[in-house]
Amino acid sequence: MKKPLALLLAALMSLSVLAACGAKEETPETPETPVETPGEEEPAEDVVDPLVWAEYDALIKEIKSSTDFVAREALMHKAEDMLMETFALVPIYYYNDIYLQKPDVTGIYSNPYGTKYFMYGAAPNNVLKLQLASEPDKLDPALNSTVDGATLAANTFVGLYTYDDKGNLAPALAESYTESEDGLTYVFTLKDGLKWSDGSELNAKDFEYAWKRAADPATAADYSYMFNSIAGFDDNNLQVTASEDGKTLTVVLSAPTAYFLDLVAFPTYLPVKKDVVEAPADYATNPGAWALEAGFVSNGAYTLETWNHNESMVYVKNPNYYNADKVMIERLEFMLSADDAAIFAAYKSGDLQFIDTVPTDEIAGLLDSPEFNIVDQLGTYYVTFNVKSGLFEGKTPAQANAMRKAMALLIDRGYIAENIGQTGQQPANAFIPAKMMDGHGGEFKTNDADYTYPDEATTGYFDPEYSDAAVDEAIALLEEAGYKFTADGMLDASTPLKFEYVTNESSAHVKIAEAIQQDLAVVGIDMTIKTLEWSVFLNERKAGNFDVARNGWIADFNDPINMLEMWTSDSGNNDAQFGK
């Protein structure tokens, strides 16, 4: 989660609402298939072309249908190999999350995927004044793709399952469920007496409607692919059926899915009320129109009472929430801002009790403060190249991949983690983060008898430590791509390399951009930086209106497929424009 999203470095925390591929480890079950370069009957070299992406799409489908979890892990390594060979995704570091919280505020918790839960906390006078992000992009849970949006959704809606304060899955509106022996059919029984915030009945038919709506291509949800584990997804005939009395929901999967309960806890699986969603005259062409202003019907712990766009939001306790008797904080007052300095000043003055972003320059002085919280997160901060950018015009797929790999090798990740992140972020050398599980009891990012990373010593696709040798390799790669260099290792004026890097306005993202700018300038690459407002940035990046952009992905659940399937050619989270 566009995480779109959608999907932070220590200084930005959950706002991040986001390698050289050596010889691939082959397995008998997954032989390498050459990818043809357009216009050539027989490619001169075996190279991954990010504009010819059918093989990747097919690979993800095979992973999703596999019932052999060891073979499935091998297929997932193959998929990451393909991504990393393109170097359209340049990993910078693995996330953790930071926030400031006043001592008299207790009980707020976060799951490993960046979603924060306020409903069971406590605050003076039962009011919490906080900052989470700037103006949210989408409040319709089916259309959200950001981490801040996921937090708002989790506090405004509730699904069959949720997460508890230990980060574990816990039943919410589901009283119980059964699973067939073959793992293909789930039957959820809902709790009695469930209501929407307007007091009307909520039942399994609302889930059937919401899931089918989110999966329908007409809704254009970035996360629609999250339903592709359910049978009928490809035909827009999702096999989800509510009983006549609305008490049970039957779901038929296309293949056993070990993480299915994680999916039903995800924001895209939250229920929405049909007559409310379809009330606007333009709902068919503007699916999220129903949730663009305060007052819409929801079913979570809070409802949105007022929304002063780009300034503030006020959420109030929903008396019809299924667990309302346990909700102590009755009012959430949000400051909407991306101005780190202003947010921090408001926190210091006591006008805010919880803030989800901290100015980079203040972090060092806060590390020993009991109000400064650092929590683990499962995700990767990275840079995205638009593979359709004019930057690569006239280059072969091999040359374009070499260009991107060269720029990846020039980045000093250690400097960024130590001097900008400052809270123990680990420099990244693969897209799938450390500590991600492999789907059958182990960790994915390890060397073992079945798979060895191209850079075995560092367990990744390249050595993440900056070095002169890396600079030399980068120059050699750029020369392969047709660039010329002077005797002192600088780009020759006859072959300049210039592009624009786009980021949102938060201070840490800008500082990272500036650090990358300086790193690339070492060999004469001219990178300019453009900053955009959060919601504008998200939509420009999604539309492919960029050369290079900062990015980040906090996992939606603990399985590598989550960070691999987002790059299929038809995914709404495919910012790199693979196969477009």
Coordinates of C-alpha atoms in Angstrom, one line a residue:
M1 CA 0.0 0.0 0.0
K2 CA 0.1 2.7 -3.4
K3 CA 0.9 2.0 -0.1
P4 CA -2.4 3.2 -4.2
L5 CA -1.8 3.3 -2.2
A6 CA -1.7 4.3 -1.4
L7 CA 2.6 3.1 1.0
L8 CA 8.1 6.0 5.3
L9 CA 11.5 6.8 6.1
A10 CA 12.0 7.3 9.7
A11 CA 11.4 11.0 9.4
L12 CA 8.1 10.5 7.5
M13 CA 6.8 7.4 9.1
S14 CA 3.6 6.2 7.6
L15 CA 3.4 9.0 5.0
S16 CA 5.3 6.9 2.7
V17 CA 1.4 6.3 2.3
L18 CA 7.1 4.4 -1.7
A19 CA 20.4 -4.0 -8.2
A20 CA 22.3 -5.8 -10.4
C21 CA 20.9 -9.1 -11.4
G22 CA 23.6 -11.7 -11.8
A23 CA 23.2 -15.2 -13.0
K24 CA 19.7 -16.4 -12.0
E25 CA 19.3 -19.5 -9.8
E26 CA 17.6 -22.0 -12.0
T27 CA 15.3 -24.8 -10.8
P28 CA 14.1 -27.7 -13.0
E29 CA 10.5 -26.6 -12.4
T30 CA 11.0 -23.0 -13.6
P31 CA 13.3 -22.9 -16.6
E32 CA 14.3 -19.4 -17.8
T33 CA 12.3 -18.3 -20.8
P34 CA 14.0 -15.8 -23.1
V35 CA 12.2 -12.5 -23.5
E36 CA 12.2 -11.2 -27.0
T37 CA 13.1 -7.7 -27.9
P38 CA 10.5 -6.1 -30.3
G39 CA 11.6 -6.2 -33.9
E40 CA 14.0 -9.1 -33.5
E41 CA 13.1 -12.7 -34.5
E42 CA 15.9 -14.0 -32.4
P43 CA 17.2 -11.7 -29.6
A44 CA 20.9 -11.2 -29.6
E45 CA 20.9 -11.5 -25.8
D46 CA 18.7 -12.8 -23.0
V47 CA 17.5 -9.5 -21.4
V48 CA 14.4 -8.5 -19.5
D49 CA 12.5 -5.8 -21.4
P50 CA 10.1 -3.9 -19.1
L51 CA 8.0 -2.9 -22.0
V52 CA 7.4 -6.5 -23.0
W53 CA 5.8 -7.9 -19.8
A54 CA 3.6 -10.8 -20.6
E55 CA 6.1 -13.3 -19.1
Y56 CA 6.0 -11.5 -15.8
D57 CA 2.2 -11.3 -15.9
A58 CA 2.0 -15.1 -16.5
L59 CA 4.6 -15.8 -13.8
I60 CA 2.5 -13.9 -11.2
K61 CA -0.6 -15.9 -12.3
E62 CA 1.4 -19.1 -11.8
I63 CA 2.5 -18.1 -8.3
K64 CA -1.1 -17.3 -7.4
S65 CA -2.3 -20.7 -8.5
S66 CA 0.6 -22.8 -7.1
T67 CA -0.2 -25.2 -4.3
D68 CA 3.5 -26.3 -3.9
F69 CA 4.8 -23.7 -1.5
V70 CA 8.5 -24.5 -2.1
A71 CA 8.1 -24.2 -5.8
R72 CA 6.0 -21.1 -5.2
E73 CA 9.0 -19.5 -3.4
A74 CA 11.3 -20.3 -6.3
L75 CA 8.8 -18.6 -8.7
M76 CA 8.7 -15.5 -6.5
H77 CA 12.5 -15.3 -6.6
K78 CA 12.3 -15.5 -10.3
A79 CA 9.8 -12.7 -10.4
E80 CA 12.0 -10.5 -8.2
D81 CA 15.0 -11.4 -10.5
M82 CA 13.0 -10.0 -13.4
L83 CA 12.1 -6.8 -11.6
M84 CA 15.6 -6.2 -10.4
E85 CA 17.2 -6.9 -13.8
T86 CA 15.3 -3.9 -15.1
F87 CA 16.5 -1.7 -12.3
A88 CA 13.3 0.3 -12.7
L89 CA 12.9 -0.1 -9.0
V90 CA 16.0 1.1 -7.0
P91 CA 15.8 0.1 -3.4
I92 CA 17.2 2.6 -0.9
Y93 CA 16.5 1.2 2.6
Y94 CA 14.0 -0.9 4.5
Y95 CA 11.4 0.9 6.5
N96 CA 10.8 1.5 10.1
D97 CA 8.1 3.9 11.4
I98 CA 8.4 6.8 13.9
Y99 CA 6.0 9.1 15.6
L100 CA 5.7 11.4 18.6
Q101 CA 3.0 10.8 21.3
K102 CA 2.4 12.7 24.5
P103 CA 2.8 10.8 27.7
D104 CA -0.9 11.2 28.7
V105 CA -2.0 9.5 25.5
T106 CA -2.1 5.7 25.7
G107 CA -3.4 2.6 23.9
I108 CA -2.8 3.7 20.3
Y109 CA -1.2 0.9 18.3
S110 CA 0.1 0.2 14.8
N111 CA 0.4 -3.0 12.8
P112 CA 3.5 -4.0 10.8
Y113 CA 1.9 -2.6 7.7
G114 CA 1.8 1.0 8.9
T115 CA -1.9 1.2 9.8
K116 CA -2.6 3.0 13.1
Y117 CA -5.6 2.3 15.3
F118 CA -6.9 5.0 17.6
M119 CA -10.2 3.6 18.7
Y120 CA -9.0 1.8 21.8
G121 CA -6.7 4.5 23.1
A122 CA -7.1 7.0 25.8
A123 CA -6.5 10.8 25.9
P124 CA -7.4 13.7 28.2
N125 CA -11.0 14.6 27.9
N126 CA -11.5 11.8 25.4
V127 CA -10.2 14.0 22.6
L128 CA -7.1 13.3 20.5
K129 CA -5.5 16.1 18.5
L130 CA -3.2 14.7 15.9
Q131 CA -1.5 14.9 12.6
L132 CA -1.4 11.9 10.2
A133 CA -0.8 13.4 6.8
S134 CA -1.8 16.3 4.5
E135 CA -5.1 16.3 2.5
P136 CA -6.0 12.6 2.0
D137 CA -6.3 11.4 -1.6
K138 CA -9.3 9.0 -1.3
L139 CA -11.6 8.1 1.6
D140 CA -13.5 5.4 -0.3
P141 CA -11.8 2.3 1.1
A142 CA -12.0 0.6 -2.3
L143 CA -10.1 3.4 -4.0
N144 CA -7.4 4.1 -1.4
S145 CA -3.8 3.1 -2.0
T146 CA -1.9 5.1 0.6
V147 CA -0.8 4.3 4.2
D148 CA -2.4 7.4 5.7
G149 CA -5.6 6.5 3.8
A150 CA -5.5 3.0 5.2
T151 CA -5.3 4.4 8.7
L152 CA -8.3 6.6 8.1
A153 CA -10.2 3.7 6.6
A154 CA -9.4 1.4 9.5
N155 CA -10.8 3.9 12.0
T156 CA -13.9 4.7 9.9
F157 CA -14.8 1.2 8.6
V158 CA -14.4 -2.3 9.9
G159 CA -14.4 -5.6 8.1
L160 CA -14.6 -9.3 8.9
Y161 CA -11.2 -9.3 10.5
T162 CA -8.9 -6.6 11.9
Y163 CA -5.6 -6.4 13.8
D164 CA -5.1 -6.3 17.5
D165 CA -2.6 -4.4 19.6
K166 CA -0.1 -7.2 19.2
G167 CA -0.2 -7.0 15.4
N168 CA -2.1 -10.2 15.1
L169 CA -5.2 -10.9 13.1
A170 CA -8.4 -10.8 15.1
P171 CA -12.1 -11.3 14.2
A172 CA -14.2 -8.2 13.9
L173 CA -17.6 -8.5 12.3
A174 CA -17.0 -12.2 11.7
E175 CA -18.4 -14.3 14.5
S176 CA -16.7 -17.4 13.0
Y177 CA -15.7 -19.1 9.8
T178 CA -15.2 -22.5 8.3
E179 CA -12.7 -23.6 5.7
S180 CA -13.1 -26.5 3.4
E181 CA -10.6 -29.3 3.5
D182 CA -9.2 -28.3 0.1
G183 CA -8.7 -24.7 1.3
L184 CA -10.9 -23.3 -1.5
T185 CA -14.1 -22.4 0.3
Y186 CA -14.6 -20.1 3.2
V187 CA -17.9 -19.5 4.9
F188 CA -18.0 -16.5 7.3
T189 CA -20.8 -16.2 9.8
L190 CA -21.4 -12.5 10.8
K191 CA -22.2 -11.3 14.3
D192 CA -25.8 -10.4 15.2
G193 CA -27.1 -6.9 15.3
L194 CA -24.6 -5.2 13.1
K195 CA -25.4 -1.6 11.9
W196 CA -24.2 1.2 9.7
S197 CA -23.5 4.5 11.3
D198 CA -27.0 5.7 10.1
G199 CA -28.6 2.9 12.2
S200 CA -29.6 0.7 9.3
E201 CA -28.8 -3.0 9.2
L202 CA -25.4 -4.2 8.0
N203 CA -25.1 -7.8 6.8
A204 CA -23.3 -10.2 4.5
K205 CA -25.0 -8.7 1.4
D206 CA -23.1 -5.5 2.1
F207 CA -19.8 -7.4 1.9
E208 CA -20.9 -9.2 -1.3
Y209 CA -21.7 -5.8 -2.9
A210 CA -18.5 -4.1 -1.7
W211 CA -16.1 -6.8 -2.8
K212 CA -17.7 -7.2 -6.2
R213 CA -17.7 -3.4 -6.7
A214 CA -14.0 -3.1 -5.7
A215 CA -13.0 -6.0 -8.1
D216 CA -15.1 -4.6 -11.0
P217 CA -12.9 -2.9 -13.6
A218 CA -15.5 -0.2 -13.9
T219 CA -14.6 1.0 -10.4
A220 CA -10.9 1.3 -11.4
A221 CA -9.6 0.5 -7.9
D222 CA -5.8 0.4 -7.8
Y223 CA -6.1 -2.6 -5.5
S224 CA -8.6 -4.6 -7.5
Y225 CA -6.0 -7.3 -8.0
M226 CA -6.3 -8.1 -4.3
F227 CA -9.4 -10.1 -5.2
N228 CA -7.7 -12.2 -7.8
S229 CA -7.4 -15.1 -5.4
I230 CA -11.2 -15.4 -5.5
A231 CA -12.6 -17.5 -8.3
G232 CA -14.3 -15.6 -11.1
F233 CA -12.1 -12.5 -10.8
D234 CA -10.8 -12.7 -14.4
D235 CA -14.4 -12.8 -15.7
N236 CA -15.7 -10.1 -13.4
N237 CA -17.9 -12.7 -11.8
L238 CA -16.4 -12.9 -8.3
Q239 CA -17.5 -16.0 -6.4
V240 CA -18.8 -14.3 -3.3
T241 CA -22.3 -15.0 -2.2
A242 CA -24.3 -13.8 0.8
S243 CA -27.1 -16.0 2.2
E244 CA -30.6 -14.9 1.8
D245 CA -30.9 -13.9 5.4
G246 CA -27.6 -12.0 5.2
K247 CA -26.0 -14.0 8.0
T248 CA -23.3 -15.8 6.1
L249 CA -20.8 -15.0 3.3
T250 CA -19.5 -17.8 1.1
V251 CA -16.2 -17.2 -0.7
V252 CA -14.8 -19.7 -3.3
L253 CA -11.1 -19.2 -4.0
S254 CA -9.3 -20.2 -7.3
A255 CA -6.4 -21.7 -5.3
P256 CA -5.6 -22.2 -1.6
T257 CA -4.5 -18.8 -0.2
A258 CA -2.7 -19.0 3.2
Y259 CA -3.0 -15.3 3.7
F260 CA -6.7 -15.0 2.9
L261 CA -7.6 -13.8 6.4
D262 CA -5.0 -11.0 6.0
L263 CA -6.9 -10.0 2.8
V264 CA -10.2 -9.7 4.5
A265 CA -8.7 -7.4 7.1
F266 CA -7.3 -5.1 4.3
P267 CA -9.0 -1.8 3.5
T268 CA -10.1 -2.8 0.0
Y269 CA -12.2 -5.6 1.6
L270 CA -14.1 -3.2 3.9
P271 CA -17.9 -3.0 3.4
V272 CA -19.6 0.0 1.9
K273 CA -23.3 0.8 1.7
K274 CA -24.8 0.4 -1.7
D275 CA -27.5 3.1 -1.6
V276 CA -25.0 5.6 -0.2
V277 CA -22.3 4.8 -2.8
E278 CA -24.7 5.0 -5.7
A279 CA -26.6 8.1 -4.5
P280 CA -24.5 10.7 -6.5
A281 CA -25.7 11.2 -10.0
D282 CA -22.2 10.6 -11.4
Y283 CA -21.4 7.5 -9.3
A284 CA -20.9 5.4 -12.4
T285 CA -18.2 7.6 -13.8
N286 CA -16.9 9.0 -10.4
P287 CA -17.0 5.9 -8.1
G288 CA -15.6 7.8 -5.1
A289 CA -18.0 10.8 -5.3
W290 CA -20.0 9.6 -2.2
A291 CA -17.0 10.0 0.1
L292 CA -15.7 13.4 -1.0
E293 CA -17.2 15.4 1.9
A294 CA -18.0 14.8 5.6
G295 CA -21.1 13.0 6.7
F296 CA -20.9 9.9 4.6
V297 CA -22.2 6.6 6.1
S298 CA -19.6 4.2 7.5
N299 CA -19.5 1.4 10.0
G300 CA -16.2 1.8 12.0
A301 CA -15.4 3.4 15.3
Y302 CA -15.7 6.9 13.9
T303 CA -17.6 8.9 11.4
L304 CA -16.3 12.0 9.6
E305 CA -18.2 15.0 11.1
T306 CA -16.4 18.0 9.4
W307 CA -13.8 18.4 6.7
N308 CA -12.1 21.7 6.0
H309 CA -10.1 20.7 2.9
N310 CA -6.3 21.1 3.2
E311 CA -6.8 22.3 6.8
S312 CA -8.5 19.9 9.2
M313 CA -10.8 17.0 9.7
V314 CA -12.9 16.0 12.8
Y315 CA -14.0 12.4 13.4
V316 CA -16.5 11.6 16.1
K317 CA -17.4 8.3 17.9
N318 CA -19.9 6.1 16.0
P319 CA -22.5 4.8 18.6
N320 CA -23.5 2.1 16.2
Y321 CA -20.0 0.6 16.0
Y322 CA -20.1 -3.1 16.9
N323 CA -17.5 -2.5 19.7
A324 CA -18.6 1.0 20.7
D325 CA -18.5 0.3 24.4
K326 CA -14.8 -0.2 24.3
V327 CA -14.1 3.1 22.4
M328 CA -12.8 5.7 24.9
I329 CA -11.5 8.5 22.6
E330 CA -14.7 10.2 21.4
R331 CA -13.2 12.8 19.1
L332 CA -10.3 12.8 16.7
E333 CA -9.2 16.3 15.5
F334 CA -6.8 16.1 12.6
M335 CA -4.4 18.8 11.4
L336 CA -3.9 18.4 7.6
S337 CA -0.4 19.5 6.7
A338 CA 2.8 18.5 5.1
D339 CA 4.8 21.3 6.8
D340 CA 7.0 19.3 9.2
A341 CA 8.2 22.4 11.0
A342 CA 4.7 23.7 11.6
I343 CA 3.5 20.3 12.8
F344 CA 6.4 19.9 15.2
A345 CA 5.8 23.4 16.6
A346 CA 2.2 22.5 17.2
Y347 CA 3.2 19.4 19.0
K348 CA 5.7 21.2 21.2
S349 CA 3.1 23.8 22.1
G350 CA 0.6 21.1 23.1
D351 CA -1.8 21.9 20.3
L352 CA -1.2 18.4 19.0
Q353 CA -0.8 15.2 21.0
F354 CA 0.3 12.8 18.3
I355 CA 2.2 13.5 15.1
D356 CA 3.2 11.1 12.4
T357 CA 6.0 13.1 10.9
V358 CA 9.1 14.7 12.4
P359 CA 11.5 17.2 10.8
T360 CA 14.8 15.5 9.9
D361 CA 16.8 18.1 11.8
E362 CA 15.0 17.3 15.0
I363 CA 15.4 13.5 15.1
A364 CA 18.8 13.3 16.7
G365 CA 17.6 15.4 19.6
L366 CA 14.5 13.2 20.1
L367 CA 16.1 9.7 20.0
D368 CA 16.2 9.5 23.9
S369 CA 12.8 11.0 24.5
P370 CA 10.1 8.7 25.8
E371 CA 7.7 10.5 23.5
F372 CA 9.6 9.4 20.4
N373 CA 8.5 6.0 19.2
I374 CA 10.3 3.7 16.6
V375 CA 8.3 0.7 15.5
D376 CA 9.2 -2.0 13.0
Q377 CA 7.6 -1.9 9.5
L378 CA 7.7 -4.3 6.7
G379 CA 8.5 -2.4 3.6
T380 CA 11.0 -0.7 1.2
Y381 CA 11.8 2.9 0.4
Y382 CA 12.8 3.0 -3.3
V383 CA 13.1 5.1 -6.4
T384 CA 11.0 4.4 -9.4
F385 CA 12.0 4.9 -13.0
N386 CA 9.3 5.3 -15.6
V387 CA 10.3 2.7 -18.2
K388 CA 8.4 4.7 -20.9
S389 CA 10.3 7.9 -20.1
G390 CA 11.9 9.7 -23.0
L391 CA 15.1 9.3 -20.9
F392 CA 15.5 5.9 -22.5
E393 CA 14.5 6.9 -26.1
G394 CA 16.8 5.2 -28.6
K395 CA 18.2 2.7 -26.1
T396 CA 18.0 -1.0 -26.4
P397 CA 16.4 -2.8 -23.4
A398 CA 19.9 -3.9 -22.3
Q399 CA 21.2 -0.3 -22.5
A400 CA 18.2 1.1 -20.6
N401 CA 18.6 -1.5 -17.9
A402 CA 22.3 -0.7 -17.7
M403 CA 21.5 3.0 -17.3
R404 CA 19.2 2.4 -14.4
K405 CA 21.6 0.0 -12.7
A406 CA 24.4 2.5 -13.1
M407 CA 22.4 5.2 -11.3
A408 CA 21.4 2.7 -8.6
L409 CA 25.1 1.9 -7.9
L410 CA 25.9 5.6 -7.5
I411 CA 23.6 6.1 -4.5
D412 CA 25.2 6.2 -1.1
R413 CA 22.5 4.4 0.9
G414 CA 24.5 4.4 4.1
Y415 CA 24.6 8.2 4.2
I416 CA 20.9 8.4 3.6
A417 CA 20.1 5.9 6.4
E418 CA 22.5 7.3 8.9
N419 CA 22.1 11.1 8.3
I420 CA 18.6 11.5 7.0
G421 CA 16.7 8.4 8.4
Q422 CA 18.7 8.3 11.6
T423 CA 16.7 5.6 13.3
G424 CA 18.4 2.4 12.2
Q425 CA 17.1 1.9 8.7
Q426 CA 18.9 -0.9 6.9
P427 CA 20.3 0.0 3.4
A428 CA 18.4 -2.1 0.9
N429 CA 19.8 -4.2 -2.0
A430 CA 16.6 -6.0 -3.0
F431 CA 13.0 -4.9 -3.5
I432 CA 11.5 -7.6 -1.2
P433 CA 12.5 -6.4 2.3
A434 CA 14.3 -8.3 5.0
K435 CA 12.1 -10.3 7.4
M436 CA 9.4 -11.0 4.8
M437 CA 8.3 -14.6 5.2
D438 CA 8.6 -17.1 2.3
G439 CA 5.1 -18.6 2.6
H440 CA 6.2 -21.9 4.1
G441 CA 7.9 -21.1 7.4
G442 CA 11.1 -19.3 6.6
E443 CA 12.4 -15.9 5.6
F444 CA 12.4 -15.0 1.9
K445 CA 15.6 -12.9 1.8
T446 CA 18.1 -15.6 2.6
N447 CA 20.6 -17.7 0.6
D448 CA 19.8 -21.4 0.9
A449 CA 20.1 -24.6 -1.0
D450 CA 17.3 -23.6 -3.5
Y451 CA 18.3 -20.0 -4.2
T452 CA 21.4 -17.8 -3.9
Y453 CA 21.2 -14.1 -4.5
P454 CA 23.4 -12.6 -7.3
D455 CA 25.5 -10.8 -4.6
E456 CA 25.8 -13.8 -2.2
A457 CA 27.9 -12.0 0.4
T458 CA 25.3 -9.3 1.0
T459 CA 22.2 -11.4 0.3
G460 CA 20.9 -9.2 -2.4
Y461 CA 21.4 -7.9 -6.0
F462 CA 24.3 -5.7 -5.3
D463 CA 26.5 -4.5 -2.4
P464 CA 24.6 -1.7 -0.7
E465 CA 27.8 -0.1 0.6
Y466 CA 28.9 2.9 -1.5
S467 CA 32.4 2.4 -2.9
D468 CA 34.8 3.6 -5.6
A469 CA 34.4 0.2 -7.2
A470 CA 30.7 0.8 -7.5
V471 CA 31.3 4.2 -9.2
D472 CA 33.7 2.5 -11.6
E473 CA 31.1 -0.1 -12.4
A474 CA 28.5 2.6 -12.9
I475 CA 30.7 4.4 -15.5
A476 CA 31.3 1.1 -17.3
L477 CA 27.5 0.5 -17.5
L478 CA 26.8 3.9 -18.8
E479 CA 29.5 3.4 -21.4
E480 CA 27.7 0.2 -22.5
A481 CA 24.6 2.4 -22.8
G482 CA 26.4 4.7 -25.2
Y483 CA 27.6 7.5 -22.9
K484 CA 31.1 8.9 -23.2
F485 CA 33.3 10.0 -20.3
T486 CA 36.2 12.4 -20.0
A487 CA 39.5 11.3 -18.6
D488 CA 38.5 12.5 -15.1
G489 CA 35.4 10.2 -15.0
M490 CA 32.8 12.8 -15.9
L491 CA 30.1 12.5 -18.6
D492 CA 31.3 14.1 -21.8
A493 CA 29.3 17.1 -23.0
S494 CA 28.5 15.2 -26.2
T495 CA 26.4 12.6 -24.3
P496 CA 24.7 14.4 -21.4
L497 CA 22.3 12.6 -19.0
K498 CA 19.6 14.8 -17.5
F499 CA 16.2 14.1 -15.9
E500 CA 13.7 15.3 -13.4
Y501 CA 13.1 13.6 -10.0
V502 CA 9.6 14.1 -8.6
T503 CA 8.8 13.9 -4.9
N504 CA 6.2 15.1 -2.4
E505 CA 7.0 18.1 -0.2
S506 CA 7.9 16.5 3.2
S507 CA 11.4 17.4 4.3
A508 CA 13.0 14.0 4.6
H509 CA 11.9 13.0 1.0
V510 CA 13.4 16.3 -0.3
K511 CA 16.6 15.7 1.6
I512 CA 16.9 12.2 0.2
A513 CA 16.3 13.6 -3.3
E514 CA 19.1 16.1 -2.7
A515 CA 21.4 13.3 -1.5
I516 CA 20.7 11.3 -4.6
Q517 CA 21.2 14.4 -6.7
Q518 CA 24.7 14.9 -5.3
D519 CA 25.6 11.2 -5.7
L520 CA 24.7 11.2 -9.4
A521 CA 26.5 14.5 -9.9
V522 CA 29.8 12.7 -9.1
V523 CA 29.9 11.5 -12.7
G524 CA 28.1 14.5 -14.2
I525 CA 24.5 13.3 -14.2
D526 CA 22.2 16.3 -14.0
M527 CA 19.2 15.6 -11.9
T528 CA 16.7 18.3 -11.1
I529 CA 14.1 18.0 -8.3
K530 CA 10.4 18.9 -8.5
T531 CA 8.2 18.8 -5.4
L532 CA 4.4 18.4 -5.6
E533 CA 1.5 18.4 -3.1
W534 CA 0.8 14.9 -1.7
S535 CA -2.4 14.1 -3.6
V536 CA -1.1 15.7 -6.8
F537 CA 2.1 13.7 -6.5
L538 CA 0.2 10.4 -6.1
N539 CA -1.9 10.9 -9.2
E540 CA 1.0 12.2 -11.4
R541 CA 3.1 9.2 -10.4
K542 CA 0.2 6.8 -11.1
A543 CA -0.4 8.3 -14.5
G544 CA 3.2 7.9 -15.5
N545 CA 3.8 11.7 -15.7
F546 CA 7.4 11.5 -14.5
D547 CA 10.9 10.4 -15.4
V548 CA 12.0 9.3 -12.0
A549 CA 10.1 9.5 -8.7
R550 CA 10.5 8.7 -5.1
N551 CA 8.4 5.8 -3.9
G552 CA 7.8 3.5 -1.0
W553 CA 5.8 0.4 -0.3
I554 CA 4.7 -0.8 3.1
A555 CA 3.6 -4.4 2.8
D556 CA -0.2 -5.2 3.0
F557 CA 0.5 -8.6 4.4
N558 CA 3.5 -10.8 5.2
D559 CA 4.1 -12.6 1.9
P560 CA 6.3 -11.6 -1.1
I561 CA 3.4 -11.9 -3.6
N562 CA 2.0 -8.6 -2.2
M563 CA 5.1 -6.7 -3.4
L564 CA 5.3 -8.7 -6.7
E565 CA 1.8 -8.7 -8.0
M566 CA 1.6 -4.9 -7.8
W567 CA 3.9 -4.8 -10.9
T568 CA 1.7 -6.7 -13.4
S569 CA 0.9 -4.7 -16.5
D570 CA -2.8 -4.2 -15.5
S571 CA -2.1 -3.3 -11.8
G572 CA -3.3 0.1 -10.6
N573 CA -0.1 0.3 -8.5
N574 CA 2.2 -0.2 -11.5
D575 CA 3.8 3.2 -11.3
A576 CA 6.9 2.1 -13.3
Q577 CA 4.6 1.5 -16.3
F578 CA 5.8 -2.1 -16.9
G579 CA 4.2 -3.5 -20.0
K580 CA 2.1 -0.3 -20.6

